[in-house]
Amino acid sequence: MLADIGPLRDSPDFRRLWFGNAVSYTGQQMTAMAVALQVYAITGSSFYVGLVGLCSLGPLIVFGLYGGAVADVVDRRRLGLVTAAGSTVLSVALAVTAIAHLRVVGLLYAIVALQAVCFAMNSPARSSMIPRLLRPEQLPAANALASLSGGVGQMAGPMLGGVFVGLWGYQAAYLIDAAAFTASLYAMWRLPAMLPGEGEGAARRRPSVAEGLRYLAARPNLRTTFVTDLAAMVLAQPRVLFPAVAGLWYGGDTRTVGLLAAAPAVGALLGSVFSGWLGRVRRQGFAVLLAVASWGAAVAVFGLTRNLLLGLLFLALAGCADTVSMVFRNTMLQSAAPDDMRGRLQGVFLVVVVGGPRLGDFLAGSAADLFTPTAAVVGGGLACIAAITCVGLFQRGFLSYDAGRPTG
């Protein structure tokens, strides 16, 4: 039942890449916390802190798509090296602003936006390398390990960022982040050249986002992986309501909000730790539908609970279901797509992961204002189940998708 570490044991290249990404992602989360703290210290305004996320959203969406197209026509190793080096330089730039006591919020916003560009260009290239480094049957385990490292980074990074800022100032978090990127740079440096595979997209040797979207439109199984994720993240995303329900349902305060926000992450982490069984699942499409429906059911039941422990339990179950869905969706993208399209599909994957929850925040917040938080949460969970049921009825090919014979 425990996470399968076979990919780490069998492939030194994957092991270095996984470790480098785990360390650098933790550093990125430290920096995100430090920037938020620094902006608040300069402005005293939560509104300006919120703009930090907005400054990164646009570049992540635009350059996520473009970065995926670029990753399909250049040496992915070189693209990964250049973008990781850019992120390192930008972390050093943040440290310089802190050391020089530059209280210019606009400069911090600009650096954060450039960091988002580097991340958006780096992520599709790095993800599309994985099928080159491992056997096809190892991809579910590899994606579960990626989820595990991401969960640890999400939980440990902000905490460490706050500790380092408190002990040694903002520059400490930024410089440690810059040092953390050396792990990613070393991993990329040790990789062999990752030129795109042969195919129509590779032959043209030009980054074309439109070509990738046309390819996706003609592949119902791959297209459905994104539809299922949007069903979960747009229809049944309750996080924006946590401040309201903490007081209304549980009589809590900001500490209760923190517990509610942490519960899905804990569930996702546990789902990654106990992911050893995922590699034995062949009907991955059916597993995705079941996992997303479980997410919706857990969210709906959470909306009916008025006991904090039960609420945290169902949020954790939702996070666990989300991990299972993510592992199989990413595995299908890596297995069923040709090498010269993997970068573009990973770019779309990044955009959906970034944009879907934000649309869900807007929908849930609007529904709560129009009706009640309970109606928004329960209705969203039930809408997610209904949407997934429709997907299963109308996309029978996805329902019967077989990992042994992957088809788009």
CSV table of N, CA and C in Angstrom, one decimal, residues 109-268:
chain,number,residue,atom,x,y,z
A,109,TYR,N,6.2,42.9,-7.3
A,109,TYR,CA,5.3,42.3,-8.2
A,109,TYR,C,5.9,41.9,-9.5
A,110,ALA,N,6.8,42.8,-10.0
A,110,ALA,CA,7.5,42.5,-11.3
A,110,ALA,C,8.3,41.2,-11.2
A,111,ILE,N,9.0,41.1,-10.1
A,111,ILE,CA,9.9,39.9,-9.9
A,111,ILE,C,9.0,38.6,-9.8
A,112,VAL,N,7.9,38.7,-9.0
A,112,VAL,CA,7.0,37.6,-8.9
A,112,VAL,C,6.4,37.2,-10.3
A,113,ALA,N,6.1,38.1,-11.1
A,113,ALA,CA,5.6,37.8,-12.4
A,113,ALA,C,6.6,37.1,-13.3
A,114,LEU,N,7.9,37.6,-13.2
A,114,LEU,CA,8.9,36.9,-14.0
A,114,LEU,C,9.2,35.5,-13.4
A,115,GLN,N,9.1,35.3,-12.1
A,115,GLN,CA,9.2,34.0,-11.5
A,115,GLN,C,8.1,33.0,-12.1
A,116,ALA,N,6.9,33.6,-12.2
A,116,ALA,CA,5.8,32.8,-12.8
A,116,ALA,C,6.1,32.4,-14.2
A,117,VAL,N,6.7,33.3,-15.0
A,117,VAL,CA,7.1,33.0,-16.4
A,117,VAL,C,8.1,31.8,-16.4
A,118,CYS,N,9.1,31.9,-15.5
A,118,CYS,CA,10.1,30.8,-15.5
A,118,CYS,C,9.5,29.5,-15.1
A,119,PHE,N,8.6,29.5,-14.1
A,119,PHE,CA,7.9,28.3,-13.7
A,119,PHE,C,7.1,27.7,-14.8
A,120,ALA,N,6.3,28.6,-15.4
A,120,ALA,CA,5.4,28.1,-16.5
A,120,ALA,C,6.2,27.5,-17.7
A,121,MET,N,7.3,28.0,-18.0
A,121,MET,CA,8.1,27.5,-19.0
A,121,MET,C,8.8,26.2,-18.6
A,122,ASN,N,9.2,26.1,-17.3
A,122,ASN,CA,9.9,25.0,-16.8
A,122,ASN,C,9.0,23.7,-16.6
A,123,SER,N,7.8,23.9,-16.1
A,123,SER,CA,7.0,22.8,-15.7
A,123,SER,C,6.6,21.9,-16.8
A,124,PRO,N,6.1,22.4,-18.0
A,124,PRO,CA,5.8,21.4,-19.0
A,124,PRO,C,7.0,20.6,-19.5
A,125,ALA,N,8.2,21.3,-19.6
A,125,ALA,CA,9.4,20.6,-20.1
A,125,ALA,C,9.8,19.5,-19.1
A,126,ARG,N,9.7,19.8,-17.8
A,126,ARG,CA,10.1,18.8,-16.8
A,126,ARG,C,9.2,17.7,-16.8
A,127,SER,N,7.9,17.9,-16.8
A,127,SER,CA,6.9,16.8,-16.8
A,127,SER,C,7.0,16.0,-18.0
A,128,SER,N,7.2,16.6,-19.2
A,128,SER,CA,7.2,15.8,-20.4
A,128,SER,C,8.5,14.9,-20.6
A,129,MET,N,9.5,15.2,-19.7
A,129,MET,CA,10.7,14.3,-19.7
A,129,MET,C,10.5,13.0,-19.0
A,130,ILE,N,9.5,12.9,-18.1
A,130,ILE,CA,9.4,11.7,-17.3
A,130,ILE,C,9.2,10.4,-18.1
A,131,PRO,N,8.3,10.4,-19.1
A,131,PRO,CA,8.2,9.1,-19.9
A,131,PRO,C,9.4,8.7,-20.6
A,132,ARG,N,10.4,9.6,-20.8
A,132,ARG,CA,11.7,9.2,-21.4
A,132,ARG,C,12.6,8.5,-20.4
A,133,LEU,N,12.3,8.7,-19.1
A,133,LEU,CA,13.2,8.2,-18.1
A,133,LEU,C,12.8,6.9,-17.4
A,134,LEU,N,11.5,6.5,-17.7
A,134,LEU,CA,10.9,5.4,-16.9
A,134,LEU,C,10.1,4.5,-17.9
A,135,ARG,N,9.9,3.3,-17.5
A,135,ARG,CA,9.0,2.4,-18.2
A,135,ARG,C,7.6,2.8,-18.1
A,136,PRO,N,6.7,2.6,-19.1
A,136,PRO,CA,5.3,3.0,-19.0
A,136,PRO,C,4.6,2.6,-17.7
A,137,GLU,N,4.8,1.4,-17.3
A,137,GLU,CA,4.1,0.9,-16.1
A,137,GLU,C,4.6,1.6,-14.8
A,138,GLN,N,5.7,2.3,-14.9
A,138,GLN,CA,6.1,3.0,-13.7
A,138,GLN,C,5.6,4.5,-13.6
A,139,LEU,N,4.9,4.9,-14.6
A,139,LEU,CA,4.4,6.3,-14.6
A,139,LEU,C,3.4,6.6,-13.4
A,140,PRO,N,2.4,5.7,-13.1
A,140,PRO,CA,1.6,6.1,-12.0
A,140,PRO,C,2.4,6.2,-10.7
A,141,ALA,N,3.4,5.4,-10.5
A,141,ALA,CA,4.2,5.5,-9.3
A,141,ALA,C,5.0,6.8,-9.3
A,142,ALA,N,5.5,7.2,-10.5
A,142,ALA,CA,6.3,8.4,-10.6
A,142,ALA,C,5.4,9.7,-10.3
A,143,ASN,N,4.2,9.7,-10.8
A,143,ASN,CA,3.3,10.8,-10.6
A,143,ASN,C,2.8,10.8,-9.1
A,144,ALA,N,2.7,9.7,-8.5
A,144,ALA,CA,2.3,9.7,-7.1
A,144,ALA,C,3.5,10.2,-6.2
A,145,LEU,N,4.7,9.9,-6.6
A,145,LEU,CA,5.9,10.5,-5.9
A,145,LEU,C,6.0,12.0,-6.2
A,146,ALA,N,5.6,12.4,-7.3
A,146,ALA,CA,5.6,13.9,-7.6
A,146,ALA,C,4.6,14.6,-6.7
A,147,SER,N,3.4,13.9,-6.5
A,147,SER,CA,2.4,14.5,-5.7
A,147,SER,C,2.9,14.5,-4.2
A,148,LEU,N,3.6,13.5,-3.8
A,148,LEU,CA,4.1,13.4,-2.5
A,148,LEU,C,5.1,14.6,-2.2
A,149,SER,N,6.1,14.8,-3.1
A,149,SER,CA,7.0,15.9,-2.9
A,149,SER,C,6.3,17.2,-3.0
A,150,GLY,N,5.3,17.4,-3.8
A,150,GLY,CA,4.6,18.6,-3.9
A,150,GLY,C,3.8,18.9,-2.6
A,151,GLY,N,3.2,17.9,-2.0
A,151,GLY,CA,2.5,18.0,-0.8
A,151,GLY,C,3.4,18.4,0.4
A,152,VAL,N,4.6,17.8,0.4
A,152,VAL,CA,5.5,18.1,1.5
A,152,VAL,C,6.0,19.6,1.3
A,153,GLY,N,6.3,20.0,0.0
A,153,GLY,CA,6.7,21.4,-0.2
A,153,GLY,C,5.6,22.4,0.2
A,154,GLN,N,4.4,22.0,-0.2
A,154,GLN,CA,3.3,23.0,0.2
A,154,GLN,C,3.1,23.1,1.6
A,155,MET,N,3.3,22.1,2.4
A,155,MET,CA,3.1,22.2,3.9
A,155,MET,C,4.4,22.7,4.6
A,156,ALA,N,5.6,22.3,4.1
A,156,ALA,CA,6.8,22.7,4.8
A,156,ALA,C,7.3,24.1,4.4
A,157,GLY,N,7.1,24.4,3.1
A,157,GLY,CA,7.7,25.7,2.6
A,157,GLY,C,7.2,26.9,3.2
A,158,PRO,N,5.8,27.1,3.3
A,158,PRO,CA,5.4,28.3,4.0
A,158,PRO,C,5.8,28.4,5.5
A,159,MET,N,5.8,27.3,6.1
A,159,MET,CA,6.2,27.3,7.5
A,159,MET,C,7.6,27.7,7.7
A,160,LEU,N,8.5,27.1,6.9
A,160,LEU,CA,9.9,27.4,6.9
A,160,LEU,C,10.2,28.9,6.5
A,161,GLY,N,9.4,29.3,5.5
A,161,GLY,CA,9.5,30.7,5.1
A,161,GLY,C,9.2,31.7,6.3
A,162,GLY,N,8.1,31.4,7.0
A,162,GLY,CA,7.8,32.3,8.1
A,162,GLY,C,8.9,32.2,9.2
A,163,VAL,N,9.4,31.0,9.5
A,163,VAL,CA,10.4,30.9,10.5
A,163,VAL,C,11.7,31.6,10.1
A,164,PHE,N,12.2,31.5,8.9
A,164,PHE,CA,13.4,32.1,8.5
A,164,PHE,C,13.3,33.6,8.4
A,165,VAL,N,12.1,34.1,8.0
A,165,VAL,CA,11.9,35.6,8.0
A,165,VAL,C,11.9,36.1,9.4
A,166,GLY,N,11.3,35.4,10.3
A,166,GLY,CA,11.3,35.8,11.7
A,166,GLY,C,12.7,35.8,12.3
A,167,LEU,N,13.5,34.8,12.0
A,167,LEU,CA,14.9,34.7,12.6
A,167,LEU,C,15.9,35.7,11.9
A,168,TRP,N,15.9,35.7,10.6
A,168,TRP,CA,17.0,36.4,9.9
A,168,TRP,C,16.5,37.4,8.8
A,169,GLY,N,15.3,37.6,8.7
A,169,GLY,CA,14.8,38.6,7.7
A,169,GLY,C,14.4,37.9,6.4
A,170,TYR,N,13.8,38.8,5.5
A,170,TYR,CA,13.3,38.3,4.2
A,170,TYR,C,14.4,37.7,3.4
A,171,GLN,N,15.6,38.4,3.4
A,171,GLN,CA,16.7,38.0,2.6
A,171,GLN,C,17.1,36.5,2.8
A,172,ALA,N,16.9,36.0,4.1
A,172,ALA,CA,17.3,34.7,4.4
A,172,ALA,C,16.4,33.7,3.6
A,173,ALA,N,15.1,33.9,3.6
A,173,ALA,CA,14.3,33.0,2.8
A,173,ALA,C,14.6,33.0,1.3
A,174,TYR,N,14.9,34.2,0.8
A,174,TYR,CA,15.2,34.3,-0.6
A,174,TYR,C,16.5,33.7,-1.0
A,175,LEU,N,17.5,33.9,-0.2
A,175,LEU,CA,18.8,33.3,-0.4
A,175,LEU,C,18.8,31.7,-0.3
A,176,ILE,N,18.0,31.3,0.7
A,176,ILE,CA,17.9,29.8,0.8
A,176,ILE,C,17.1,29.2,-0.4
A,177,ASP,N,16.2,30.0,-0.9
A,177,ASP,CA,15.5,29.5,-2.1
A,177,ASP,C,16.4,29.5,-3.3
A,178,ALA,N,17.3,30.5,-3.4
A,178,ALA,CA,18.2,30.5,-4.5
A,178,ALA,C,19.2,29.3,-4.4
A,179,ALA,N,19.6,29.0,-3.2
A,179,ALA,CA,20.5,27.8,-3.0
A,179,ALA,C,19.7,26.5,-3.3
A,180,ALA,N,18.4,26.5,-3.0
A,180,ALA,CA,17.7,25.3,-3.2
A,180,ALA,C,17.6,25.0,-4.7
A,181,PHE,N,17.6,26.0,-5.5
A,181,PHE,CA,17.5,25.8,-7.0
A,181,PHE,C,18.7,25.1,-7.5
A,182,THR,N,19.8,25.1,-6.8
A,182,THR,CA,21.0,24.4,-7.3
A,182,THR,C,20.7,22.9,-7.4
A,183,ALA,N,19.8,22.3,-6.6
A,183,ALA,CA,19.5,20.9,-6.7
A,183,ALA,C,18.8,20.6,-8.0
A,184,SER,N,17.9,21.5,-8.4
A,184,SER,CA,17.2,21.4,-9.7
A,184,SER,C,18.2,21.6,-10.9
A,185,LEU,N,19.1,22.5,-10.8
A,185,LEU,CA,20.0,22.8,-11.8
A,185,LEU,C,21.0,21.6,-12.0
A,186,TYR,N,21.4,21.0,-10.9
A,186,TYR,CA,22.3,19.8,-11.0
A,186,TYR,C,21.6,18.7,-11.6
A,187,ALA,N,20.3,18.5,-11.2
A,187,ALA,CA,19.5,17.4,-11.8
A,187,ALA,C,19.4,17.5,-13.3
A,188,MET,N,19.1,18.8,-13.8
A,188,MET,CA,18.9,19.0,-15.2
A,188,MET,C,20.3,18.8,-15.9
A,189,TRP,N,21.3,19.3,-15.3
A,189,TRP,CA,22.7,19.2,-15.9
A,189,TRP,C,23.1,17.8,-16.2
A,190,ARG,N,22.7,16.9,-15.3
A,190,ARG,CA,23.1,15.5,-15.4
A,190,ARG,C,22.3,14.7,-16.4
A,191,LEU,N,21.2,15.3,-16.8
A,191,LEU,CA,20.3,14.6,-17.8
A,191,LEU,C,21.0,14.5,-19.2
A,192,PRO,N,20.6,13.5,-20.0
A,192,PRO,CA,21.0,13.5,-21.4
A,192,PRO,C,20.2,14.6,-22.1
A,193,ALA,N,20.6,14.8,-23.4
A,193,ALA,CA,19.8,15.7,-24.2
A,193,ALA,C,18.4,15.2,-24.4
A,194,MET,N,17.4,16.1,-24.3
A,194,MET,CA,16.0,15.7,-24.4
A,194,MET,C,15.3,16.4,-25.6
A,195,LEU,N,15.8,16.0,-26.8
A,195,LEU,CA,15.3,16.6,-28.0
A,195,LEU,C,13.9,16.0,-28.3
A,196,PRO,N,13.0,16.7,-28.8
A,196,PRO,CA,11.6,16.2,-29.0
A,196,PRO,C,11.6,15.0,-30.0
A,197,GLY,N,10.7,14.1,-29.8
A,197,GLY,CA,10.6,12.9,-30.6
A,197,GLY,C,10.1,13.3,-32.0
A,198,GLU,N,10.2,12.3,-32.9
A,198,GLU,CA,9.7,12.5,-34.2
A,198,GLU,C,8.2,12.5,-34.3
A,199,GLY,N,7.7,13.3,-35.2
A,199,GLY,CA,6.2,13.4,-35.3
A,199,GLY,C,5.9,14.6,-36.1
A,200,GLU,N,4.6,14.8,-36.4
A,200,GLU,CA,4.2,16.0,-37.2
A,200,GLU,C,4.6,17.3,-36.5
A,201,GLY,N,4.4,17.4,-35.2
A,201,GLY,CA,4.7,18.6,-34.4
A,201,GLY,C,6.2,18.8,-34.3
A,202,ALA,N,7.0,17.7,-34.2
A,202,ALA,CA,8.4,17.9,-34.1
A,202,ALA,C,9.0,18.2,-35.4
A,203,ALA,N,8.4,17.7,-36.5
A,203,ALA,CA,9.0,18.0,-37.8
A,203,ALA,C,8.9,19.5,-38.2
A,204,ARG,N,7.9,20.1,-37.7
A,204,ARG,CA,7.8,21.6,-38.1
A,204,ARG,C,8.7,22.4,-37.3
A,205,ARG,N,9.1,22.0,-36.1
A,205,ARG,CA,10.1,22.7,-35.3
A,205,ARG,C,9.7,24.1,-35.0
A,206,ARG,N,8.5,24.4,-34.7
A,206,ARG,CA,8.1,25.7,-34.3
A,206,ARG,C,7.1,25.6,-33.2
A,207,PRO,N,7.1,26.4,-32.2
A,207,PRO,CA,6.1,26.3,-31.1
A,207,PRO,C,4.8,26.8,-31.6
A,208,SER,N,3.8,25.8,-31.6
A,208,SER,CA,2.5,26.2,-32.0
A,208,SER,C,1.5,25.7,-31.0
A,209,VAL,N,0.9,26.7,-30.2
A,209,VAL,CA,-0.1,26.4,-29.2
A,209,VAL,C,-1.4,25.9,-29.9
A,210,ALA,N,-1.7,26.5,-31.1
A,210,ALA,CA,-3.0,26.1,-31.8
A,210,ALA,C,-2.9,24.7,-32.2
A,211,GLU,N,-1.7,24.2,-32.7
A,211,GLU,CA,-1.6,22.8,-33.1
A,211,GLU,C,-1.9,21.9,-32.0
A,212,GLY,N,-1.4,22.2,-30.8
A,212,GLY,CA,-1.6,21.4,-29.6
A,212,GLY,C,-3.1,21.3,-29.2
A,213,LEU,N,-3.8,22.5,-29.3
A,213,LEU,CA,-5.2,22.5,-29.0
A,213,LEU,C,-6.0,21.7,-30.0
A,214,ARG,N,-5.6,21.8,-31.3
A,214,ARG,CA,-6.3,21.0,-32.3
A,214,ARG,C,-6.1,19.5,-32.1
A,215,TYR,N,-4.9,19.1,-31.7
A,215,TYR,CA,-4.6,17.7,-31.4
A,215,TYR,C,-5.5,17.3,-30.2
A,216,LEU,N,-5.6,18.1,-29.2
A,216,LEU,CA,-6.4,17.8,-28.0
A,216,LEU,C,-7.9,17.7,-28.3
A,217,ALA,N,-8.3,18.5,-29.2
A,217,ALA,CA,-9.8,18.5,-29.5
A,217,ALA,C,-10.2,17.2,-30.2
A,218,ALA,N,-9.2,16.6,-30.9
A,218,ALA,CA,-9.5,15.4,-31.6
A,218,ALA,C,-9.2,14.1,-30.8
A,219,ARG,N,-8.9,14.2,-29.6
A,219,ARG,CA,-8.6,13.1,-28.7
A,219,ARG,C,-9.5,13.1,-27.5
A,220,PRO,N,-10.6,12.3,-27.6
A,220,PRO,CA,-11.6,12.4,-26.6
A,220,PRO,C,-11.1,12.0,-25.2
A,221,ASN,N,-10.3,10.9,-25.1
A,221,ASN,CA,-9.8,10.5,-23.8
A,221,ASN,C,-9.0,11.5,-23.1
A,222,LEU,N,-8.0,12.1,-23.9
A,222,LEU,CA,-7.2,13.1,-23.3
A,222,LEU,C,-8.0,14.4,-23.0
A,223,ARG,N,-8.9,14.7,-23.8
A,223,ARG,CA,-9.7,15.9,-23.5
A,223,ARG,C,-10.5,15.7,-22.3
A,224,THR,N,-11.0,14.5,-22.1
A,224,THR,CA,-11.9,14.2,-20.9
A,224,THR,C,-11.1,14.3,-19.6
A,225,THR,N,-9.8,14.1,-19.6
A,225,THR,CA,-9.0,14.2,-18.4
A,225,THR,C,-9.1,15.7,-17.9
A,226,PHE,N,-9.1,16.7,-18.8
A,226,PHE,CA,-9.3,18.0,-18.4
A,226,PHE,C,-10.7,18.4,-17.9
A,227,VAL,N,-11.7,17.8,-18.6
A,227,VAL,CA,-13.1,18.0,-18.3
A,227,VAL,C,-13.4,17.6,-16.9
A,228,THR,N,-12.8,16.4,-16.5
A,228,THR,CA,-13.1,15.9,-15.2
A,228,THR,C,-12.5,16.7,-14.1
A,229,ASP,N,-11.3,17.2,-14.4
A,229,ASP,CA,-10.6,18.1,-13.4
A,229,ASP,C,-11.4,19.4,-13.2
A,230,LEU,N,-11.9,20.0,-14.3
A,230,LEU,CA,-12.6,21.2,-14.2
A,230,LEU,C,-14.0,21.0,-13.5
A,231,ALA,N,-14.6,19.8,-13.7
A,231,ALA,CA,-15.8,19.5,-13.0
A,231,ALA,C,-15.6,19.5,-11.5
A,232,ALA,N,-14.4,19.0,-11.0
A,232,ALA,CA,-14.1,19.0,-9.6
A,232,ALA,C,-13.7,20.4,-9.1
A,233,MET,N,-12.8,21.1,-9.8
A,233,MET,CA,-12.3,22.3,-9.3
A,233,MET,C,-13.2,23.5,-9.5
A,234,VAL,N,-14.0,23.5,-10.5
A,234,VAL,CA,-14.9,24.7,-10.8
A,234,VAL,C,-16.2,24.5,-10.0
A,235,LEU,N,-16.8,23.3,-10.0
A,235,LEU,CA,-18.1,23.1,-9.4
A,235,LEU,C,-18.1,22.8,-7.9
A,236,ALA,N,-17.0,22.2,-7.4
A,236,ALA,CA,-17.0,21.8,-6.0
A,236,ALA,C,-15.7,22.2,-5.3
A,237,GLN,N,-15.4,23.5,-5.4
A,237,GLN,CA,-14.2,24.0,-4.8
A,237,GLN,C,-14.6,24.9,-3.6
A,238,PRO,N,-14.5,24.4,-2.3
A,238,PRO,CA,-15.1,25.1,-1.2
A,238,PRO,C,-14.1,26.0,-0.5
A,239,ARG,N,-12.8,26.1,-0.9
A,239,ARG,CA,-11.8,26.8,-0.1
A,239,ARG,C,-12.1,28.3,0.2
A,240,VAL,N,-12.8,29.0,-0.8
A,240,VAL,CA,-13.0,30.4,-0.6
A,240,VAL,C,-14.0,30.6,0.5
A,241,LEU,N,-14.8,29.6,0.9
A,241,LEU,CA,-15.8,29.7,1.9
A,241,LEU,C,-15.3,29.4,3.3
A,242,PHE,N,-14.1,28.9,3.4
A,242,PHE,CA,-13.6,28.5,4.7
A,242,PHE,C,-13.7,29.6,5.8
A,243,PRO,N,-13.3,30.9,5.4
A,243,PRO,CA,-13.4,31.9,6.5
A,243,PRO,C,-14.9,32.1,7.0
A,244,ALA,N,-15.8,31.9,6.1
A,244,ALA,CA,-17.2,32.1,6.5
A,244,ALA,C,-17.7,30.9,7.3
A,245,VAL,N,-17.5,29.7,6.8
A,245,VAL,CA,-18.0,28.5,7.5
A,245,VAL,C,-17.3,28.2,8.8
A,246,ALA,N,-16.1,28.7,9.0
A,246,ALA,CA,-15.3,28.5,10.2
A,246,ALA,C,-16.1,29.1,11.4
A,247,GLY,N,-16.7,30.3,11.2
A,247,GLY,CA,-17.5,30.9,12.2
A,247,GLY,C,-18.9,30.4,12.2
A,248,LEU,N,-19.5,30.4,11.1
A,248,LEU,CA,-21.0,30.0,11.0
A,248,LEU,C,-21.3,28.6,11.4
A,249,TRP,N,-20.4,27.7,11.0
A,249,TRP,CA,-20.7,26.3,11.3
A,249,TRP,C,-20.1,25.8,12.6
A,250,TYR,N,-18.9,26.2,12.8
A,250,TYR,CA,-18.1,25.6,13.9
A,250,TYR,C,-17.8,26.6,15.0
A,251,GLY,N,-18.2,27.9,14.9
A,251,GLY,CA,-18.0,28.8,16.0
A,251,GLY,C,-16.5,29.1,16.2
A,252,GLY,N,-15.7,29.0,15.1
A,252,GLY,CA,-14.2,29.1,15.3
A,252,GLY,C,-13.7,30.4,14.9
A,253,ASP,N,-12.4,30.5,14.8
A,253,ASP,CA,-11.7,31.7,14.4
A,253,ASP,C,-10.7,31.4,13.3
A,254,THR,N,-9.6,32.3,13.2
A,254,THR,CA,-8.7,32.1,12.1
A,254,THR,C,-7.9,30.8,12.2
A,255,ARG,N,-7.7,30.3,13.4
A,255,ARG,CA,-7.1,29.0,13.6
A,255,ARG,C,-7.9,27.8,12.9
A,256,THR,N,-9.3,28.0,13.1
A,256,THR,CA,-10.2,27.0,12.4
A,256,THR,C,-10.0,27.1,10.9
A,257,VAL,N,-9.9,28.3,10.4
A,257,VAL,CA,-9.7,28.5,8.9
A,257,VAL,C,-8.5,27.8,8.5
A,258,GLY,N,-7.4,27.9,9.3
A,258,GLY,CA,-6.1,27.2,9.0
A,258,GLY,C,-6.3,25.7,8.9
A,259,LEU,N,-7.0,25.2,9.9
A,259,LEU,CA,-7.3,23.7,9.9
A,259,LEU,C,-8.1,23.3,8.7
A,260,LEU,N,-9.1,24.1,8.3
A,260,LEU,CA,-9.9,23.7,7.1
A,260,LEU,C,-9.0,23.7,5.9
A,261,ALA,N,-8.2,24.8,5.8
A,261,ALA,CA,-7.3,24.9,4.6
A,261,ALA,C,-6.3,23.8,4.5
A,262,ALA,N,-5.8,23.3,5.7
A,262,ALA,CA,-4.8,22.3,5.7
A,262,ALA,C,-5.3,20.9,5.5
A,263,ALA,N,-6.6,20.7,5.8
A,263,ALA,CA,-7.1,19.3,5.8
A,263,ALA,C,-7.0,18.6,4.4
A,264,PRO,N,-7.4,19.3,3.3
A,264,PRO,CA,-7.2,18.7,2.0
A,264,PRO,C,-5.8,18.4,1.6
A,265,ALA,N,-4.9,19.3,2.1
A,265,ALA,CA,-3.4,19.0,1.8
A,265,ALA,C,-2.9,17.8,2.5
A,266,VAL,N,-3.4,17.6,3.8
A,266,VAL,CA,-3.0,16.4,4.6
A,266,VAL,C,-3.6,15.2,3.9
A,267,GLY,N,-4.8,15.2,3.4
A,267,GLY,CA,-5.4,14.1,2.7
A,267,GLY,C,-4.7,13.8,1.5
A,268,ALA,N,-4.3,14.8,0.7
A,268,ALA,CA,-3.5,14.6,-0.5
A,268,ALA,C,-2.2,13.9,-0.2
